[in-house]
Coordinates of C-alpha atoms in Angstrom, one line a residue:
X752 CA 0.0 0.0 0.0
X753 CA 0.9 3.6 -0.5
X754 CA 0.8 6.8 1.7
X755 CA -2.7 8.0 0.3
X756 CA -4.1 4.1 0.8
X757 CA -3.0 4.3 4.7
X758 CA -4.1 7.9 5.1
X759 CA -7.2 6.6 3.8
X760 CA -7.7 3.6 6.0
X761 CA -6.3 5.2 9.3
X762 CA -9.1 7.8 8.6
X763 CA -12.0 5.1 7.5
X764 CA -11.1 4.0 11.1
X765 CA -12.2 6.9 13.2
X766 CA -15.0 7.4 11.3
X767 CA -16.4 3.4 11.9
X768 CA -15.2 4.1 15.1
X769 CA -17.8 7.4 15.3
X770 CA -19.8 5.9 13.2
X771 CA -20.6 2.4 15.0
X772 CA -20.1 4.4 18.2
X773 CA -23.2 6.7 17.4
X774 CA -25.1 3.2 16.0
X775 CA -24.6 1.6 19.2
X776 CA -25.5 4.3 21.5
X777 CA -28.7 5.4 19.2
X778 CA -29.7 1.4 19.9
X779 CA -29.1 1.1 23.5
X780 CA -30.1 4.7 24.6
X781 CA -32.4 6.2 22.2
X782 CA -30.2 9.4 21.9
X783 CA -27.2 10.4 20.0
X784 CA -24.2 10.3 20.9
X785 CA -21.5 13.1 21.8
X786 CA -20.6 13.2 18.2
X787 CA -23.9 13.5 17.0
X788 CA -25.9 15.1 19.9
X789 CA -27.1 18.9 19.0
X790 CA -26.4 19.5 22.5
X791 CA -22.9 18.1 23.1
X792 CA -20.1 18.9 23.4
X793 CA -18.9 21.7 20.9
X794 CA -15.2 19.9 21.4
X795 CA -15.9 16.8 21.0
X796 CA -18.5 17.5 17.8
X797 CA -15.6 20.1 15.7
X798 CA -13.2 17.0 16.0
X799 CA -15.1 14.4 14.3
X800 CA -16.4 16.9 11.7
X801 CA -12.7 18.2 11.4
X802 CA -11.6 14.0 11.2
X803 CA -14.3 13.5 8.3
X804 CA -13.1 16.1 6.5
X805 CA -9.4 15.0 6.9
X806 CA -10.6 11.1 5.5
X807 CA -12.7 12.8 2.9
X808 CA -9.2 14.7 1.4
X809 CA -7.6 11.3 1.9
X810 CA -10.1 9.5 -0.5
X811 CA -9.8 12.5 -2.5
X812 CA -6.2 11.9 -2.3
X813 CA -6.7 8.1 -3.6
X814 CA -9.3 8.6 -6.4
X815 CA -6.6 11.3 -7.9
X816 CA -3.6 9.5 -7.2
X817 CA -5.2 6.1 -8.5
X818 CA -6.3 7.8 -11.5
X819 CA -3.8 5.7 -14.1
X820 CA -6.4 2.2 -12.6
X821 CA -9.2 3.9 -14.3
X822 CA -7.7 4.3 -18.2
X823 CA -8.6 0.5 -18.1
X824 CA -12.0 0.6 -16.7
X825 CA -15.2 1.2 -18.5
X826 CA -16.5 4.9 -19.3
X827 CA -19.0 4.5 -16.2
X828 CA -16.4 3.5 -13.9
X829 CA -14.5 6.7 -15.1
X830 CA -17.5 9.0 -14.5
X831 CA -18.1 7.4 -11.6
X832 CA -14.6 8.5 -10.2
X833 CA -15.3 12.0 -10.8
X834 CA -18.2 12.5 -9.1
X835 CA -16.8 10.7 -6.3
X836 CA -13.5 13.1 -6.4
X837 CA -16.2 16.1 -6.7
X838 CA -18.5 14.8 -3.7
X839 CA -15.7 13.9 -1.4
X840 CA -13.8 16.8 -2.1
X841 CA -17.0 19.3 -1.2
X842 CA -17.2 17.0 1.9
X843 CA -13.7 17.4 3.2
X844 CA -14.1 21.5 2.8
X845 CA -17.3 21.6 4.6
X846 CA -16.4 19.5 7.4
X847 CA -12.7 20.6 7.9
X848 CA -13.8 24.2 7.6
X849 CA -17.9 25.6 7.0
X850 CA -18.9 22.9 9.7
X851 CA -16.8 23.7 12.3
X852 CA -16.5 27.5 11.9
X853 CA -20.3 27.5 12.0
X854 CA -20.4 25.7 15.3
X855 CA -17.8 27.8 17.2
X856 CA -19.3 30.8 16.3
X857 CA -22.6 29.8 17.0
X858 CA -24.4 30.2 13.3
X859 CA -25.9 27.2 12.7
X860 CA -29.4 28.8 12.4
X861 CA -28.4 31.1 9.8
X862 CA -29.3 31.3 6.1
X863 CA -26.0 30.4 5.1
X864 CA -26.3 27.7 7.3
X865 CA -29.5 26.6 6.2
X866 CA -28.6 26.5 2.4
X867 CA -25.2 24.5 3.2
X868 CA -27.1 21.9 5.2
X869 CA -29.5 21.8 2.0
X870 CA -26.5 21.1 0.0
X871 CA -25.4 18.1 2.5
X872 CA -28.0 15.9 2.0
X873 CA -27.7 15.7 -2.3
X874 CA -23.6 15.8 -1.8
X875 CA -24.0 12.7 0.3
X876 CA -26.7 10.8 -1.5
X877 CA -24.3 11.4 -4.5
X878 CA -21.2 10.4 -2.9
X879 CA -22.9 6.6 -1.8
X880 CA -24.7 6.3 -5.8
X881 CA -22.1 7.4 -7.0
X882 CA -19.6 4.5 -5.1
X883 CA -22.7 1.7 -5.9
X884 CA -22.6 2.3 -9.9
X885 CA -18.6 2.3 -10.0
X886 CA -18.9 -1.3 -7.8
X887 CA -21.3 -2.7 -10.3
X888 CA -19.4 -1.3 -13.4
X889 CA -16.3 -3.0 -12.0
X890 CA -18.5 -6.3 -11.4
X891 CA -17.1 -7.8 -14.9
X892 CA -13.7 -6.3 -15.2
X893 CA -12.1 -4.6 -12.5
X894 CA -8.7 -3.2 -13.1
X895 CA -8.9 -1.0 -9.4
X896 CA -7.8 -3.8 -7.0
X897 CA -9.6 -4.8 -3.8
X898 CA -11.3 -1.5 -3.6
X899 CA -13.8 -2.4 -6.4
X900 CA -14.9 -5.6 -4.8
X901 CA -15.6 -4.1 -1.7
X902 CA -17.5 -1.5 -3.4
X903 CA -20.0 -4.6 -4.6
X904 CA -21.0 -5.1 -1.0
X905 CA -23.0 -1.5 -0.5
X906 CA -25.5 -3.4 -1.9
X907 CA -26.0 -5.9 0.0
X908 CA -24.9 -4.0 3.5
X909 CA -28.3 -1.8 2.0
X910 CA -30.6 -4.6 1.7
X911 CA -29.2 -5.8 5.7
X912 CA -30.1 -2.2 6.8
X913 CA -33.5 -2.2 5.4
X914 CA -34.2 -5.4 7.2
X915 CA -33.1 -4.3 10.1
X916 CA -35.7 -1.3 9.9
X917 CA -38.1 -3.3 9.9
X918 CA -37.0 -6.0 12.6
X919 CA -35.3 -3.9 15.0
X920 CA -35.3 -0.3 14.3
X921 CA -32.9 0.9 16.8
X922 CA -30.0 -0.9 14.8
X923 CA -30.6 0.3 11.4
X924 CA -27.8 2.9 11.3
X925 CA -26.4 4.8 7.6
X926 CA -22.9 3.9 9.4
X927 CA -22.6 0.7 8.2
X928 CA -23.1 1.9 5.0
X929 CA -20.5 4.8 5.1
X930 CA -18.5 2.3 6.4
X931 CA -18.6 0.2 3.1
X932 CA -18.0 2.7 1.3
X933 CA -15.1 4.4 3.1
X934 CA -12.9 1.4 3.0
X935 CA -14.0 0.6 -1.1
X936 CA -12.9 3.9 -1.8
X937 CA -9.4 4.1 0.3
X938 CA -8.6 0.3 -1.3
X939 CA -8.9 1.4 -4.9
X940 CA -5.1 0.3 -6.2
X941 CA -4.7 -2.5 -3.7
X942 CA -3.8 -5.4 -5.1
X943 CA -3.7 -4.9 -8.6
X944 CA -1.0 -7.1 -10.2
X945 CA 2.1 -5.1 -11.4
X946 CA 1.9 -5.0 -15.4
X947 CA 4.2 -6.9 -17.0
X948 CA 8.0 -5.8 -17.5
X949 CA 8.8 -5.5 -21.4
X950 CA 12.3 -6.6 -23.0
X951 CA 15.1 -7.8 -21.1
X952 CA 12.9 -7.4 -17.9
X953 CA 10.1 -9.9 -19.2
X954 CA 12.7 -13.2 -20.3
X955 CA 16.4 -13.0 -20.8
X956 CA 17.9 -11.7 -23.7
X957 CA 19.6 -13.8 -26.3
X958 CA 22.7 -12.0 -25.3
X959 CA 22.6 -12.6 -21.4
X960 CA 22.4 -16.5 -22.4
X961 CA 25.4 -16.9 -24.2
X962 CA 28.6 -18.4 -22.7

């Protein structure tokens, strides 16, 4: 793996952790946790917006620097991978600075506020369709790696969650989603078999073999 893949997954880490975190207390308490909670703490709250943003930029990071993966993929795939870098990117700025400068100065009930958090909801409903049509275009050939396999499992991680809804409620968290697609995203390159050496580097040369 390199630096952008582990930047990646050190930051899809904290945000299962906050994720899962938020899922488990939601189930157990009925409320939110401090992450989540309009009334926690404003500390606690500006540093997981602040580490979302930082993992966004880090996928960014991957989808740009694994662009090279995607000359062999299917148009889809390709469009696919900018929308992603577009979503993500708007995601890291608004959590690493709108979100947080919004919260310490108290203007969250704002207008500007108000037309950012409209904004939210279509950035992230594109950032997860988005991730589910690039795991299905790579279904039949995938030339990103690990990362679009995992991406095939939204799917299914979406049909568990709808269940769940239905059977016990309190469980049915978006994190596990998020989750999926966090890790697809920051394994895109991992594990794609290193293209064949031309010449001399592919079989010795006729020249190497003589006595």
């Amino acid at each position: 793996m390199k630096a952008h893949h582990i930047a990646a997954l050190i930051g899809c880490v904290g945000l299962s952790g906050i994720a899962l975190t938020d899922a488990f207390v939601q189930a157990t308490t009925g409320h939110d946790s401090i992450f989540a909670a309009d009334d926690g703490p404003v500390g606690a709250i500006v540093a997981s917006d602040v580490w979302h943003g930082l993992t966004y930029a880090a996928l960014t990071w991957v989808l740009i620097a694994e662009a090279a993966r995607f000359a062999a993929a299917n148009r889809v795939a390709r469009i696919c991978r900018w929308v992603l870098v577009v979503c993500l990117a708007a995601s890291a700025v608004s959590f690493v600075v709108i979100v947080p400068a919004l919260l310490v100065t108290e203007s969250t009930d704002g207008a500007f506020a108000a037309v950012f958090g409209a904004l939210g909801t279509p950035i992230f409903f594109g950032t997860i369709l988005a991730a589910v049509v690039l795991g299905l275009a790579l279904i039949r050939t995938n030339p990103v790696g690990i990362g679009g396999r995992v991406l095939v499992l939204i799917l299914p991680v979406t049909g568990i969650i709808i269940a769940l809804a239905f059977l016990a409620p309190a469980y049915a968290h978006p994190g596990w989603v998020e989750t999926v697609v966090n890790v697809g995203i920051a394994l895109i390159g991992v594990g794609v078999a290193a293209p064949a050496v031309a010449g001399a580097a592919a079989e010795v040369s006729p020249s190497s073999s003589r006595p």
